[in-house]
Short mmCIF file of N, CA and C in Angstrom, two decimals:
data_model
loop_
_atom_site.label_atom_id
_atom_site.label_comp_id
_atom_site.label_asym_id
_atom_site.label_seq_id
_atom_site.Cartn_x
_atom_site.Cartn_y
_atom_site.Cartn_z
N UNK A 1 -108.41 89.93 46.37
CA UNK A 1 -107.31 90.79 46.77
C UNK A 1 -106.13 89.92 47.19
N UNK A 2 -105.38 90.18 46.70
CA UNK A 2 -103.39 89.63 46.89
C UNK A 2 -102.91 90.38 48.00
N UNK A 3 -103.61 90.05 49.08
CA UNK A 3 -102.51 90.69 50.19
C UNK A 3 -101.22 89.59 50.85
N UNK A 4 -100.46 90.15 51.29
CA UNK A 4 -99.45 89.16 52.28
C UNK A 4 -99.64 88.93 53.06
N UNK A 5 -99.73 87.97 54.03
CA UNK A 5 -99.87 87.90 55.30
C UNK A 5 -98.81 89.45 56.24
N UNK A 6 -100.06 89.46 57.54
CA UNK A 6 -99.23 90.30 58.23
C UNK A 6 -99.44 91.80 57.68
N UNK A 7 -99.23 92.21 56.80
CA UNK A 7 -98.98 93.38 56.39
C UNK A 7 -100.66 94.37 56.63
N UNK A 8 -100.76 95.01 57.28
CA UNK A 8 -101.38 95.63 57.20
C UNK A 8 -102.02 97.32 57.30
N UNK A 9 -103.28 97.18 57.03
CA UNK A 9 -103.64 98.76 56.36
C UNK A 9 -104.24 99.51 57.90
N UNK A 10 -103.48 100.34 57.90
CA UNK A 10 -103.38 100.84 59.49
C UNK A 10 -103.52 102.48 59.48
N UNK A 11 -105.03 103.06 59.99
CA UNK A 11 -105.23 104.19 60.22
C UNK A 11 -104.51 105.06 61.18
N UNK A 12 -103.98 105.89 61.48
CA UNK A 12 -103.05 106.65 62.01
C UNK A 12 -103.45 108.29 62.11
N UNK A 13 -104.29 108.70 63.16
CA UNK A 13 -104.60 110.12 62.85
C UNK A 13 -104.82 110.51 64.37
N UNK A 14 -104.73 111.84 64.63
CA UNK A 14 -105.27 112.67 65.72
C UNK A 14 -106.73 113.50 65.19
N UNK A 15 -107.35 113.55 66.24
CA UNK A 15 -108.42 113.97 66.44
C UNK A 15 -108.62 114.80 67.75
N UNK A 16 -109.65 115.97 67.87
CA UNK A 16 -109.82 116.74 68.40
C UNK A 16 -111.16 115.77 69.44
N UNK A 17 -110.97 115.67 70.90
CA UNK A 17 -112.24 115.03 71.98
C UNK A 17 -113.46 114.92 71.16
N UNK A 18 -113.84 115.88 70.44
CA UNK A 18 -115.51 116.20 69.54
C UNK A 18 -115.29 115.65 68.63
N UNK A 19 -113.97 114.46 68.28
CA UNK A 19 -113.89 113.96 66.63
C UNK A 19 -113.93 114.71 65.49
N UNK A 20 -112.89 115.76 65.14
CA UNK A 20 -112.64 116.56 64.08
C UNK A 20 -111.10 116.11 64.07
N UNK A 21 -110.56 116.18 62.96
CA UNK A 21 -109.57 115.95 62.62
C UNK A 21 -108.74 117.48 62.30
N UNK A 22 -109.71 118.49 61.80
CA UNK A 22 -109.72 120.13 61.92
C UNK A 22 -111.05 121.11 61.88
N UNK A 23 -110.22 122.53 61.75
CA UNK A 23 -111.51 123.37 61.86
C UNK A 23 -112.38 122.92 60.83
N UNK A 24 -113.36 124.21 60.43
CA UNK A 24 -113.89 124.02 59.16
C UNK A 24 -112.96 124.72 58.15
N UNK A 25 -112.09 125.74 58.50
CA UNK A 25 -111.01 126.15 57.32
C UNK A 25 -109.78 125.30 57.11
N UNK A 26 -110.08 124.20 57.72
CA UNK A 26 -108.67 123.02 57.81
C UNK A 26 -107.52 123.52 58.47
N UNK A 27 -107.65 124.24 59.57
CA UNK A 27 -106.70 124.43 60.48
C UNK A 27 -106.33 123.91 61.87
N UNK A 28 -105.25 123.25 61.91
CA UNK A 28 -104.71 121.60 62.95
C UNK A 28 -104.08 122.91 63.93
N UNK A 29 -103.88 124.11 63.77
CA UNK A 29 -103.02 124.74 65.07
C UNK A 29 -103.42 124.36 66.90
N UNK A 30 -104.87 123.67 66.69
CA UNK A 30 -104.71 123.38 68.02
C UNK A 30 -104.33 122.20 68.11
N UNK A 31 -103.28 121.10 67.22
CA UNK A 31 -102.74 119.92 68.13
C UNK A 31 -101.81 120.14 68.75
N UNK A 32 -101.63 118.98 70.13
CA UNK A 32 -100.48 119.27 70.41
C UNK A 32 -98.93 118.49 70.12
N UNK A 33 -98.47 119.82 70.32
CA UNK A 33 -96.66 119.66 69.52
C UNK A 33 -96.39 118.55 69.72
N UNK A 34 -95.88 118.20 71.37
CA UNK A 34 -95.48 117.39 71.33
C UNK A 34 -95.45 116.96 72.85
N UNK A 35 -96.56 115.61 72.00
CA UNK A 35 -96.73 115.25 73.92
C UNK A 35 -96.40 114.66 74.65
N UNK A 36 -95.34 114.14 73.93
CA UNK A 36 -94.07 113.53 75.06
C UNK A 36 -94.17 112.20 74.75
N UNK A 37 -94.26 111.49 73.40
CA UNK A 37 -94.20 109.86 73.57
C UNK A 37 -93.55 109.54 72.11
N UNK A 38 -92.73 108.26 71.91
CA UNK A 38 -92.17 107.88 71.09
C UNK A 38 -92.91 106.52 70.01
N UNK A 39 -94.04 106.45 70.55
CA UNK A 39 -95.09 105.96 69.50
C UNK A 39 -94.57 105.93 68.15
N UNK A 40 -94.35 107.64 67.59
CA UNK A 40 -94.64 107.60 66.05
C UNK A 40 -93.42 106.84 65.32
N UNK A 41 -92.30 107.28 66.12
CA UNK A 41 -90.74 106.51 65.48
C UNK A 41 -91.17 105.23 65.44
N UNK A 42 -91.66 104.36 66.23
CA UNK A 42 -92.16 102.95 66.31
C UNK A 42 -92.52 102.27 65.55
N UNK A 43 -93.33 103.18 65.20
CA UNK A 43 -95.01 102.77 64.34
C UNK A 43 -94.36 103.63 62.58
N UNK A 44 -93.60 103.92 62.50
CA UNK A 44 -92.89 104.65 60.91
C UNK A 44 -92.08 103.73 60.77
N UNK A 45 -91.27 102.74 61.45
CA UNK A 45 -90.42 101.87 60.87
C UNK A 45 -91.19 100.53 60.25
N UNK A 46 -92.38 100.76 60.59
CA UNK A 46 -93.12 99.27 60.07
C UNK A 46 -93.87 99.80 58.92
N UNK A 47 -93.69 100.86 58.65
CA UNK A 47 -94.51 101.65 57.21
C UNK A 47 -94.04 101.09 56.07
N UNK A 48 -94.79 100.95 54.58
CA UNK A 48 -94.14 100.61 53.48
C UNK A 48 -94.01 101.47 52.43
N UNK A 49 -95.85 102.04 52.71
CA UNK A 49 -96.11 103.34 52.18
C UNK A 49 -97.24 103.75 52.91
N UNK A 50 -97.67 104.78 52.51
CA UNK A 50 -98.50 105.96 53.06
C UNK A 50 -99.58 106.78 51.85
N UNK A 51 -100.93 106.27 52.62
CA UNK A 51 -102.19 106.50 51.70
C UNK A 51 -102.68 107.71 52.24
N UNK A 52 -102.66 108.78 51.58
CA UNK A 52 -103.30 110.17 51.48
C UNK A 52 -104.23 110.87 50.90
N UNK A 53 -105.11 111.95 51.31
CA UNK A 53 -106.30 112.66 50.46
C UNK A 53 -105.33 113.62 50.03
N UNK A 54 -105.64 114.15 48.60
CA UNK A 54 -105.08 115.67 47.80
C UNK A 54 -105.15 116.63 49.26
N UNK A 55 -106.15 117.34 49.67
CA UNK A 55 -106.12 117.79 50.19
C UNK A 55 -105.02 117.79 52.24
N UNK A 56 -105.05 116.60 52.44
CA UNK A 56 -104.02 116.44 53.62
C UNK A 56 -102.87 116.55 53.10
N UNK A 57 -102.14 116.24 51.92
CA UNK A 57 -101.19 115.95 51.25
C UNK A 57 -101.18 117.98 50.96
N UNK A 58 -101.83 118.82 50.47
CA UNK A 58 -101.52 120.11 50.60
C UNK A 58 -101.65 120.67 51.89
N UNK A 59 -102.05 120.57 53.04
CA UNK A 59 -101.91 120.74 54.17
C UNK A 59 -100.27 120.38 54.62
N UNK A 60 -99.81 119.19 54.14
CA UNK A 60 -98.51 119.04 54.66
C UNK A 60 -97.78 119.91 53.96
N UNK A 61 -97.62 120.38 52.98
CA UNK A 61 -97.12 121.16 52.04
C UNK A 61 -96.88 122.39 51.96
N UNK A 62 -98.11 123.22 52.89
CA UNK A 62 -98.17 124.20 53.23
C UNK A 62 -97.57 124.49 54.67
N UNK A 63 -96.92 123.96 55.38
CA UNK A 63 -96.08 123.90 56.49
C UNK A 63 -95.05 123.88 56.50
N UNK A 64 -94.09 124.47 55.13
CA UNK A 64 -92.82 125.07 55.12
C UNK A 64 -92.10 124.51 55.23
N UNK A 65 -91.81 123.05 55.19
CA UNK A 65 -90.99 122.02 56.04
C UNK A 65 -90.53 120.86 55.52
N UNK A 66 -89.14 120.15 55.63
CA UNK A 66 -88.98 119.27 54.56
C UNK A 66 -89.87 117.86 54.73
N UNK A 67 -90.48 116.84 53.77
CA UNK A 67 -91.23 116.16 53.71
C UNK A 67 -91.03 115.45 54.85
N UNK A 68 -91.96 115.59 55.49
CA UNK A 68 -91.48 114.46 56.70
C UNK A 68 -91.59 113.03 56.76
N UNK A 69 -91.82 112.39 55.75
CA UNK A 69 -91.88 110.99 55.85
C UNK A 69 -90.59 110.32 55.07
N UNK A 70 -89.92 111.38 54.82
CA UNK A 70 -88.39 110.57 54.38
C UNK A 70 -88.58 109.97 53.07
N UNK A 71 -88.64 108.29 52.70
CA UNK A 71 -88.09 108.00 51.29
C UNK A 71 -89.46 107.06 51.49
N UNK A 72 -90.16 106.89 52.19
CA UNK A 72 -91.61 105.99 51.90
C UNK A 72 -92.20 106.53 50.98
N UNK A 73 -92.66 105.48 50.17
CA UNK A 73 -93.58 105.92 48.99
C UNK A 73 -94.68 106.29 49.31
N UNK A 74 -95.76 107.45 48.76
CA UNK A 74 -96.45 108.23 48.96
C UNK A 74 -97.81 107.96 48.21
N UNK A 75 -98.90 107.97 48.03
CA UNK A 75 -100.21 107.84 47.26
C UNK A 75 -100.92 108.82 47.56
N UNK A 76 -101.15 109.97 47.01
CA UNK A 76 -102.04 110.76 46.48
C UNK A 76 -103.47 110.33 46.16
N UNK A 77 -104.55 110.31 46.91
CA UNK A 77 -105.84 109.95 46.36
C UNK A 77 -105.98 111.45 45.58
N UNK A 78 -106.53 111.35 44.22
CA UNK A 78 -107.07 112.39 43.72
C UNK A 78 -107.89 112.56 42.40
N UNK A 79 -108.77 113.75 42.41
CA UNK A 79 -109.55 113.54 40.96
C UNK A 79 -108.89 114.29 39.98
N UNK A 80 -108.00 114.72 40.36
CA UNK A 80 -107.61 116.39 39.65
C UNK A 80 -106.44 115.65 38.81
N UNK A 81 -106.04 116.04 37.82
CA UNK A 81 -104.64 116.03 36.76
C UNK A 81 -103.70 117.11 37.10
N UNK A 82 -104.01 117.87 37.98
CA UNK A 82 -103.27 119.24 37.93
C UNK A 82 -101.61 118.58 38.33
N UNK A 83 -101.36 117.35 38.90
CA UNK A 83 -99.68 116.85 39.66
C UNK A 83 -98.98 116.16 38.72
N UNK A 84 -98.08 116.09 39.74
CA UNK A 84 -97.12 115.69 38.55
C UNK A 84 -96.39 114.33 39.81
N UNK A 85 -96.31 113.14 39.47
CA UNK A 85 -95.11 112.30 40.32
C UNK A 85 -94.17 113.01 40.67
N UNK A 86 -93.55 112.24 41.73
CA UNK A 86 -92.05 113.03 42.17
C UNK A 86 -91.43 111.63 42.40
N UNK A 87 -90.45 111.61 42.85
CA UNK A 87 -89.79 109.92 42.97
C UNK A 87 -90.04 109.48 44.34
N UNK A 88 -90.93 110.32 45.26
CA UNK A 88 -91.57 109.55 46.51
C UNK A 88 -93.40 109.54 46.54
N UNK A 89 -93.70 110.62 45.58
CA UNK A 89 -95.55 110.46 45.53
C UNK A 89 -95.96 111.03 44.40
N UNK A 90 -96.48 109.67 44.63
CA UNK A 90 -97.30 109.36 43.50
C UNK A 90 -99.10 109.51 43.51
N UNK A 91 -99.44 110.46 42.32
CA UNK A 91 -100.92 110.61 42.39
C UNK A 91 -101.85 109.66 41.66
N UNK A 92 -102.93 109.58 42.19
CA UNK A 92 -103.89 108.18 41.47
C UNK A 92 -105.39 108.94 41.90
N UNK A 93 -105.78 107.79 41.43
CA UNK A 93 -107.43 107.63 41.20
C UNK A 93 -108.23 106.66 41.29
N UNK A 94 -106.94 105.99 40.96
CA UNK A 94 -107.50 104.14 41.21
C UNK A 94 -108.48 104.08 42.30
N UNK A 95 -109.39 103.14 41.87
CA UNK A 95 -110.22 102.51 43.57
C UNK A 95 -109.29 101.93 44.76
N UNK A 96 -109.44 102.01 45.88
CA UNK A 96 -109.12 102.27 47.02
C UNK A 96 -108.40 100.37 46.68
N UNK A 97 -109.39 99.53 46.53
CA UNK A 97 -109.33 98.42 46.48
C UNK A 97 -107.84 97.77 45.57
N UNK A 98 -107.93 98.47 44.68
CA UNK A 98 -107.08 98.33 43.49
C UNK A 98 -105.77 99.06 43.88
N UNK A 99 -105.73 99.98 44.46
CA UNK A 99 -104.56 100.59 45.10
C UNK A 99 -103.70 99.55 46.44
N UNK A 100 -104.59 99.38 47.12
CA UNK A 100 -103.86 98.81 48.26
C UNK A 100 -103.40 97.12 47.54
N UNK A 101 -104.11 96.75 46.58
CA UNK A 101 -103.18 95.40 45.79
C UNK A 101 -102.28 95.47 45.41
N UNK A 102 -102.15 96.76 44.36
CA UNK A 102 -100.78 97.25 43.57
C UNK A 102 -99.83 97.28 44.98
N UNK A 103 -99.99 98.50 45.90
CA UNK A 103 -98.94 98.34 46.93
C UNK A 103 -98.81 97.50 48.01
N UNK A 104 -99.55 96.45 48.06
CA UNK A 104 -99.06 94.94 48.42
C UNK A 104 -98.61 94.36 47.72
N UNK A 105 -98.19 94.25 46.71
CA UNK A 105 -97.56 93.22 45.95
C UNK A 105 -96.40 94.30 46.09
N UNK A 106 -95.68 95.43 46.16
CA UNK A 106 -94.43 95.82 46.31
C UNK A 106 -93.74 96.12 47.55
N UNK A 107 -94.29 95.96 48.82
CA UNK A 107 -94.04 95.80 50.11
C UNK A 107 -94.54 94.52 50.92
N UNK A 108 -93.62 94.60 52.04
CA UNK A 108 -93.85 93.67 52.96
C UNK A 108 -94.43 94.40 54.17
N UNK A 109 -94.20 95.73 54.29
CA UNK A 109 -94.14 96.63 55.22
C UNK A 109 -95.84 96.53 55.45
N UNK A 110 -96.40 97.58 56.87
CA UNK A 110 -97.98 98.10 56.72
C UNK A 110 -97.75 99.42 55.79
N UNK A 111 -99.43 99.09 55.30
CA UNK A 111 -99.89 100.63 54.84
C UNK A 111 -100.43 101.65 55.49
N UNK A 112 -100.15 102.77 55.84
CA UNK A 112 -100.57 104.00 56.86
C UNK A 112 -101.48 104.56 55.56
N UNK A 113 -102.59 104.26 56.50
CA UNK A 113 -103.85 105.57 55.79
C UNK A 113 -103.90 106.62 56.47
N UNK A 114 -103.50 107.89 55.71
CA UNK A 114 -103.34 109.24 56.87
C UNK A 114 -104.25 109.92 57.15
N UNK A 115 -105.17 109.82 56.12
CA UNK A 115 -106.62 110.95 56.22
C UNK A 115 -106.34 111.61 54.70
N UNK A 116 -107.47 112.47 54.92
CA UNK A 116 -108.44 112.68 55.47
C UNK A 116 -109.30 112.34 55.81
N UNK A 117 -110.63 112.82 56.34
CA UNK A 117 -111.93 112.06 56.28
C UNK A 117 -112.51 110.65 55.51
N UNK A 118 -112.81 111.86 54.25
CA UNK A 118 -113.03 111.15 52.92
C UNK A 118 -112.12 110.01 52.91
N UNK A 119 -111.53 109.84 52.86
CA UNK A 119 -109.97 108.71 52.70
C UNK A 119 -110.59 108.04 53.80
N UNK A 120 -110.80 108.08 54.72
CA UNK A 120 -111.18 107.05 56.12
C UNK A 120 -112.25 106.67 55.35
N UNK A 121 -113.40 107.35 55.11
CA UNK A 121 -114.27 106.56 55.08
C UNK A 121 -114.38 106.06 53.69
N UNK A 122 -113.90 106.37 52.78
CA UNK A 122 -113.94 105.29 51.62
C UNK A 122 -113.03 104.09 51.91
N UNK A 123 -112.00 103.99 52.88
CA UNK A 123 -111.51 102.62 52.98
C UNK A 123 -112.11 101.89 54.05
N UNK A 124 -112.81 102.64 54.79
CA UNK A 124 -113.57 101.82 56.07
C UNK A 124 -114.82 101.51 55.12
N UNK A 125 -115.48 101.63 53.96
CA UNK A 125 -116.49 100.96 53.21
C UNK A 125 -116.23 100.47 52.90
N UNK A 126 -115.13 100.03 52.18
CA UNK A 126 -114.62 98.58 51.47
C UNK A 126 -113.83 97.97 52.21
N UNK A 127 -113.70 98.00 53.58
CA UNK A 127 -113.54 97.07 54.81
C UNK A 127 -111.80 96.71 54.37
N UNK A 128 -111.32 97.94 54.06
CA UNK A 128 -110.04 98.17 53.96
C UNK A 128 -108.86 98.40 55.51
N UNK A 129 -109.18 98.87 56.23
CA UNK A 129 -108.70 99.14 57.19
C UNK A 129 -108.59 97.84 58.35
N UNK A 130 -107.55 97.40 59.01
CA UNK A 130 -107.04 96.32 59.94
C UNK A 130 -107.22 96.96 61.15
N UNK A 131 -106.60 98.40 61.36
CA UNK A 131 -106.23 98.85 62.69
C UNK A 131 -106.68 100.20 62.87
N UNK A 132 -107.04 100.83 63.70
CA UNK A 132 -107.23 102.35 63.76
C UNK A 132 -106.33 102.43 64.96
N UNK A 133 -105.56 103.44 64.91
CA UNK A 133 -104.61 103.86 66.11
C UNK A 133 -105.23 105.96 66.20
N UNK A 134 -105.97 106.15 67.49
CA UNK A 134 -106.68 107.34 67.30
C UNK A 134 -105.61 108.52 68.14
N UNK A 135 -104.34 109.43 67.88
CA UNK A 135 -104.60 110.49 69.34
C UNK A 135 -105.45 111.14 69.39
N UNK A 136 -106.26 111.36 70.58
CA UNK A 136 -107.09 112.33 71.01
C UNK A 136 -106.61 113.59 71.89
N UNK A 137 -106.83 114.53 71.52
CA UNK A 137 -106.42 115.73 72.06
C UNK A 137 -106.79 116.42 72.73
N UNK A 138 -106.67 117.08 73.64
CA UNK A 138 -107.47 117.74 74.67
C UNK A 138 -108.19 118.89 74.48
N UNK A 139 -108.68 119.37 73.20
CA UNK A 139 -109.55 120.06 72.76
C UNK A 139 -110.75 119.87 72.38
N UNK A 140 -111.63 120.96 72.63
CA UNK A 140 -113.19 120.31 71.90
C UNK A 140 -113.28 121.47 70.71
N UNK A 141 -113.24 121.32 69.51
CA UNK A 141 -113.66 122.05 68.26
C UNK A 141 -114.59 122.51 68.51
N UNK A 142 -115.95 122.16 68.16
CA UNK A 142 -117.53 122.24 68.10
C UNK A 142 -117.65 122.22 67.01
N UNK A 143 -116.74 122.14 66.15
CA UNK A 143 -117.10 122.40 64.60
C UNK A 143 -115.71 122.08 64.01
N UNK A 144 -115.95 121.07 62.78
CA UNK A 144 -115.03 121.42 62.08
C UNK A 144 -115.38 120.37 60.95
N UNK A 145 -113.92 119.62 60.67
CA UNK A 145 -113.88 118.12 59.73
C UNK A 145 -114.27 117.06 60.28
N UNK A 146 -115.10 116.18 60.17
CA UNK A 146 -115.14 115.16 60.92
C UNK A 146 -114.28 114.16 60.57
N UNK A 147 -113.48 113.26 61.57
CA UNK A 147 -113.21 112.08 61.24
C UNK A 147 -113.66 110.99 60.31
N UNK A 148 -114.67 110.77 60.85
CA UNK A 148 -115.84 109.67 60.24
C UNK A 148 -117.24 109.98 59.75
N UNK A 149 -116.80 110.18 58.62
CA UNK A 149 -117.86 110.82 57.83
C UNK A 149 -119.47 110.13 58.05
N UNK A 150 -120.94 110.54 57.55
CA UNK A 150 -121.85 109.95 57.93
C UNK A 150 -121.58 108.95 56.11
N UNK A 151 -122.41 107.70 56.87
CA UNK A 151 -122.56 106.49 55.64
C UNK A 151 -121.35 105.79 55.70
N UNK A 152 -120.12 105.85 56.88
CA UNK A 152 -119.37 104.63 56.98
C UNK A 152 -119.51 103.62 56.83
N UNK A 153 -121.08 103.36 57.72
CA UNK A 153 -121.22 101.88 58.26
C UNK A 153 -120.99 102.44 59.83
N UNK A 154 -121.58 100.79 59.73
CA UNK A 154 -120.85 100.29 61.46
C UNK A 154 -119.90 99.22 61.40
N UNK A 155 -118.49 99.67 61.84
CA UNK A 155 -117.49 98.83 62.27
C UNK A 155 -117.14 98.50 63.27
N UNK A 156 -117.25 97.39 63.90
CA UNK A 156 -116.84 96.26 65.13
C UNK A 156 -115.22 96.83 65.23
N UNK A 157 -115.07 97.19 66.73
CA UNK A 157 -113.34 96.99 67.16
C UNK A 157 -113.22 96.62 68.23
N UNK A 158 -112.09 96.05 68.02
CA UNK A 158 -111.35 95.37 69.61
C UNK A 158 -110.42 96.31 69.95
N UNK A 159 -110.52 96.62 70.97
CA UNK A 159 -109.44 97.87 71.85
C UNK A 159 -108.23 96.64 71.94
N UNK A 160 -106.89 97.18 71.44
CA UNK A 160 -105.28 96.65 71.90
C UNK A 160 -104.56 97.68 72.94
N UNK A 161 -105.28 98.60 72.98
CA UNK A 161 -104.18 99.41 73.85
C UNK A 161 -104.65 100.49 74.00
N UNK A 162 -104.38 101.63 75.30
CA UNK A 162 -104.93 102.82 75.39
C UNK A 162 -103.40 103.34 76.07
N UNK A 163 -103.22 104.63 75.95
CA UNK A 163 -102.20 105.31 76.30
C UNK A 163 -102.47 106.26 77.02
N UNK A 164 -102.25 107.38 77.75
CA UNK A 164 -102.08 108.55 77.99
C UNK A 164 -100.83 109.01 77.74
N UNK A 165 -100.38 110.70 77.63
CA UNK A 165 -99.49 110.96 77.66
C UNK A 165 -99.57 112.55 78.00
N UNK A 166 -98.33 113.32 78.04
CA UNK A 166 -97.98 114.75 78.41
C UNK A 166 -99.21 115.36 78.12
N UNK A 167 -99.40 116.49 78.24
CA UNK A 167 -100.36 117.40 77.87
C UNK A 167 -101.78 116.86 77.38
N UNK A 168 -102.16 115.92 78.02
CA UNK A 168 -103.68 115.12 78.10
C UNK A 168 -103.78 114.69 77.35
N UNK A 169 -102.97 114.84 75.81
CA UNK A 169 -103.08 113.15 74.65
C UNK A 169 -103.69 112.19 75.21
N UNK A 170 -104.67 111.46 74.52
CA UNK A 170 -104.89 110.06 74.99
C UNK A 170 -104.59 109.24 73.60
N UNK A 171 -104.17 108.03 73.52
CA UNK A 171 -103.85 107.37 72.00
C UNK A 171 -104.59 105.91 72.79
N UNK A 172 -105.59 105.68 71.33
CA UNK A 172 -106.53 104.41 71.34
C UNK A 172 -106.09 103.81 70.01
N UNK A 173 -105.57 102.37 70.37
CA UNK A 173 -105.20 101.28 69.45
C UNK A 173 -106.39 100.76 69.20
N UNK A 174 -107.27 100.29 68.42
CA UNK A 174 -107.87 99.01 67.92
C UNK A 174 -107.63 98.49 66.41
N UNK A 175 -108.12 97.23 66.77
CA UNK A 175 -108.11 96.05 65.73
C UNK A 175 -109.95 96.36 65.38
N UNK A 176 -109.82 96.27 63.73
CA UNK A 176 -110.90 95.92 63.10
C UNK A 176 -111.42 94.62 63.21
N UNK A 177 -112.64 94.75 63.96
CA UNK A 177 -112.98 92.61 63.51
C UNK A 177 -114.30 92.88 62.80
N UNK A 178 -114.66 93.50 62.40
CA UNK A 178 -115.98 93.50 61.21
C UNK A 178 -116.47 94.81 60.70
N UNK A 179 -115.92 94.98 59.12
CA UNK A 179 -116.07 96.01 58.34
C UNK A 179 -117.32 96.22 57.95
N UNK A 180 -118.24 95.94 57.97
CA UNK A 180 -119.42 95.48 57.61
C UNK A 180 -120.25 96.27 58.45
#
């Protein structure tokens, strides 16, 4: 793999206390809005592009709202032919491995893996992922999507940082030190 120094593949998601990312009908209405911290502006200026499941990628879509990630290039994980490119996302199929080369060799920037699940854990098997940055939310599901699917593995992390914020958010930084 042709990576650059520095640049790296950086998980970025909220999660529900019980580790769901949503219900079981894929409904996020219990995160919260907005819990008072300037994290995400931070952490979007060091983006190059942004790795997505079909399905999170229609979740954003279905929220009425103009794209919120602006002019970063976009990756579509998907099996389906049904899309079409647009001049910010782009759909694939490629292996996870083969994807994050192609978009290292055209950025200097990190790569944000957004989710879904599936998407976490096929890049946490091929020991794709540098960083997990988690919010946790002050809800317990009992049921829903899980984060971390079963057959990850076990991955080693070093905690960089823990946050609190407004409305009981908690945000956990770590560094990957063994994908394996």
């Amino acid at each position: 793999m042709s990576e650059k120094a520095g640049l790296k593949k950086i998980l970025y998601i909220a999660m529900s206390l019980d580790g769901y990312i949503a219900t079981r009908s894929g409904d996020i209405d219990w995160l919260v809005e907005d819990p008072g911290y300037d994290f995400y502006e931070r952490f979007i200026e060091n983006i190059g592009s942004i790795i997505m499941g079909r399905k999170t990628y229609e979740k954003i879509l279905s929220f009425d709202i103009d794209w919120p990630y602006g002019s970063i290039p976009c990756f579509v994980l998907t099996s389906s032919d049904e899309f079409n490119d647009t001049d910010i996302v782009s759909f694939t199929n490629s292996p996870v491995d083969e994807l994050v080369d192609e978009i290292s060799s055209r950025t200097e920037k990190d790569i944000w893996i957004l989710g879904g699940g599936v998407v976490v854990s096929e890049f946490l098997t091929s020991g794709l992922i540098d960083e997990i940055i988690i919010g946790i939310m002050p809800v317990l599901l009992g049921d829903g999507i899980p984060l971390f699917q079963e057959g990850s593995g076990e991955t080693k992390l070093e905690l960089l940082d823990i946050s609190s914020y407004l409305k009981g958010m908690v945000q956990v930084h770590y560094r990957v030190v063994d994908g394996s």
